[in-house]
Amino acid sequence: MKLNNLLKINKKKIRVGRGIGSGKGKTSSRGHKGQKSRSGVAIKSFEGGQMPLYRRLPKRGFKSMSNKKVAIMNLSRIQYLLEKDSNSLKDSLDLKILKEKKLINKKYLKLKILGKGELKKNIDITAHFASKQALEKVKKAGGKLNIIKK
């Protein structure tokens, strides 16, 4: 390793606004008058007359005003919960029971049953919404799917 690499290169720092002899006096390289010659001015997202980035990009997405908090549960998940010994789910299943057993988050206000997977045990399910497949599969297993209408 060379000694030159360890030494700091002694470059003189330019001190603006220190008299006409320095070459950076009077206006301190800021030009004359105007907003940008003043201190403390930062024109955010201004790109020199070019269309700013936030206006060039398209608007994306949509946030629903009526964001219903619906818990979605597939039949495969219900079957898994029935097989699991620790939950001891009886013959019925609804939103209240799922919240009590801490199987779904308490923020959900409604329950929707979807038909992915198979249901082997007959069970009485109470939900706000259900798909046609889910209705068929629950009936096929010998259970009942009650839909709450509000």
Short mmCIF file of C-alpha atoms in Angstrom, two decimals, residues 29-144:
data_model
loop_
_atom_site.label_atom_id
_atom_site.label_comp_id
_atom_site.label_asym_id
_atom_site.label_seq_id
_atom_site.Cartn_x
_atom_site.Cartn_y
_atom_site.Cartn_z
CA SER A 29 -22.85 32.17 -7.58
CA ARG A 30 -26.63 32.49 -7.18
CA GLY A 31 -27.24 34.92 -10.03
CA HIS A 32 -29.42 38.01 -9.56
CA LYS A 33 -32.70 38.38 -7.71
CA GLY A 34 -35.51 35.88 -7.97
CA GLN A 35 -36.76 33.14 -5.72
CA LYS A 36 -33.76 30.88 -6.12
CA SER A 37 -31.27 33.56 -5.07
CA ARG A 38 -32.85 33.73 -1.62
CA SER A 39 -31.88 31.42 1.20
CA GLY A 40 -34.10 28.61 2.42
CA VAL A 41 -35.84 28.06 -0.92
CA ALA A 42 -36.38 24.55 -2.18
CA ILE A 43 -38.92 24.17 -4.93
CA LYS A 44 -40.08 20.63 -4.34
CA SER A 45 -40.76 18.39 -7.33
CA PHE A 46 -40.04 21.27 -9.70
CA GLU A 47 -38.27 19.96 -12.77
CA GLY A 48 -37.50 23.15 -14.63
CA GLY A 49 -40.71 23.41 -16.59
CA GLN A 50 -40.64 19.73 -17.53
CA MET A 51 -43.80 17.80 -16.61
CA PRO A 52 -43.14 16.52 -13.06
CA LEU A 53 -42.81 12.80 -12.45
CA TYR A 54 -45.90 12.59 -10.24
CA ARG A 55 -47.99 14.07 -13.07
CA ARG A 56 -46.39 11.95 -15.80
CA LEU A 57 -47.31 8.67 -14.13
CA PRO A 58 -50.89 7.39 -14.47
CA LYS A 59 -53.25 7.17 -11.53
CA ARG A 60 -53.51 3.61 -10.30
CA GLY A 61 -55.82 1.68 -8.05
CA PHE A 62 -59.09 2.22 -6.32
CA LYS A 63 -59.96 2.28 -2.65
CA SER A 64 -63.53 1.29 -2.00
CA MET A 65 -65.53 3.57 0.30
CA SER A 66 -67.71 0.66 1.34
CA ASN A 67 -64.86 -1.59 2.38
CA LYS A 68 -66.72 -4.46 4.00
CA LYS A 69 -64.56 -6.49 6.30
CA VAL A 70 -65.38 -10.01 5.13
CA ALA A 71 -63.51 -13.09 6.35
CA ILE A 72 -63.10 -15.65 3.58
CA MET A 73 -62.91 -19.32 4.47
CA ASN A 74 -62.56 -22.30 2.14
CA LEU A 75 -64.02 -25.73 2.84
CA SER A 76 -60.49 -27.18 2.91
CA ARG A 77 -59.65 -24.88 5.83
CA ILE A 78 -62.86 -25.84 7.66
CA GLN A 79 -62.04 -29.54 7.17
CA TYR A 80 -58.52 -28.92 8.50
CA LEU A 81 -59.96 -27.19 11.59
CA LEU A 82 -62.37 -30.09 12.19
CA GLU A 83 -59.55 -32.64 11.97
CA LYS A 84 -57.38 -30.67 14.37
CA ASP A 85 -58.01 -31.91 17.91
CA SER A 86 -57.06 -28.73 19.79
CA ASN A 87 -59.98 -26.63 18.45
CA SER A 88 -62.75 -29.06 19.45
CA LEU A 89 -65.25 -27.52 17.03
CA LYS A 90 -68.66 -29.10 17.57
CA ASP A 91 -71.39 -29.49 14.97
CA SER A 92 -71.77 -25.78 14.26
CA LEU A 93 -69.51 -23.09 12.90
CA ASP A 94 -70.07 -19.34 12.61
CA LEU A 95 -68.23 -16.02 12.81
CA LYS A 96 -68.64 -15.73 16.59
CA ILE A 97 -67.18 -19.18 17.25
CA LEU A 98 -64.24 -18.53 14.91
CA LYS A 99 -63.48 -15.27 16.73
CA GLU A 100 -63.74 -16.90 20.16
CA LYS A 101 -61.35 -19.69 19.16
CA LYS A 102 -59.06 -17.03 17.65
CA LEU A 103 -59.08 -18.74 14.26
CA ILE A 104 -59.84 -15.46 12.48
CA ASN A 105 -59.11 -11.84 13.33
CA LYS A 106 -61.65 -9.89 15.40
CA LYS A 107 -61.74 -7.08 12.80
CA TYR A 108 -63.97 -9.14 10.48
CA LEU A 109 -67.69 -8.33 10.50
CA LYS A 110 -68.95 -10.93 8.00
CA LEU A 111 -68.07 -14.46 6.91
CA LYS A 112 -67.96 -15.90 3.40
CA ILE A 113 -67.62 -19.59 2.62
CA LEU A 114 -65.93 -20.66 -0.62
CA GLY A 115 -65.94 -24.11 -2.19
CA LYS A 116 -62.24 -24.92 -2.55
CA GLY A 117 -61.43 -28.33 -1.14
CA GLU A 118 -63.64 -31.10 0.20
CA LEU A 119 -65.71 -31.43 3.37
CA LYS A 120 -65.96 -34.93 4.88
CA LYS A 121 -67.82 -34.30 8.14
CA ASN A 122 -71.38 -33.02 8.34
CA ILE A 123 -71.43 -29.60 10.01
CA ASP A 124 -73.92 -26.77 10.43
CA ILE A 125 -72.33 -23.56 9.07
CA THR A 126 -73.79 -20.08 9.52
CA ALA A 127 -72.35 -17.41 7.23
CA HIS A 128 -73.26 -14.14 5.51
CA PHE A 129 -72.24 -15.27 2.01
CA ALA A 130 -71.51 -18.59 0.31
CA SER A 131 -70.59 -19.72 -3.18
CA LYS A 132 -72.73 -22.22 -5.12
CA GLN A 133 -69.94 -24.80 -4.98
CA ALA A 134 -69.72 -24.45 -1.19
CA LEU A 135 -73.50 -24.93 -0.82
CA GLU A 136 -73.39 -28.09 -2.95
CA LYS A 137 -70.37 -29.58 -1.17
CA VAL A 138 -71.77 -28.95 2.33
CA LYS A 139 -75.11 -30.58 1.38
CA LYS A 140 -73.22 -33.50 -0.19
CA ALA A 141 -71.34 -34.03 3.08
CA GLY A 142 -74.67 -34.09 4.94
CA GLY A 143 -74.31 -30.68 6.54
CA LYS A 144 -76.27 -27.45 6.41
#
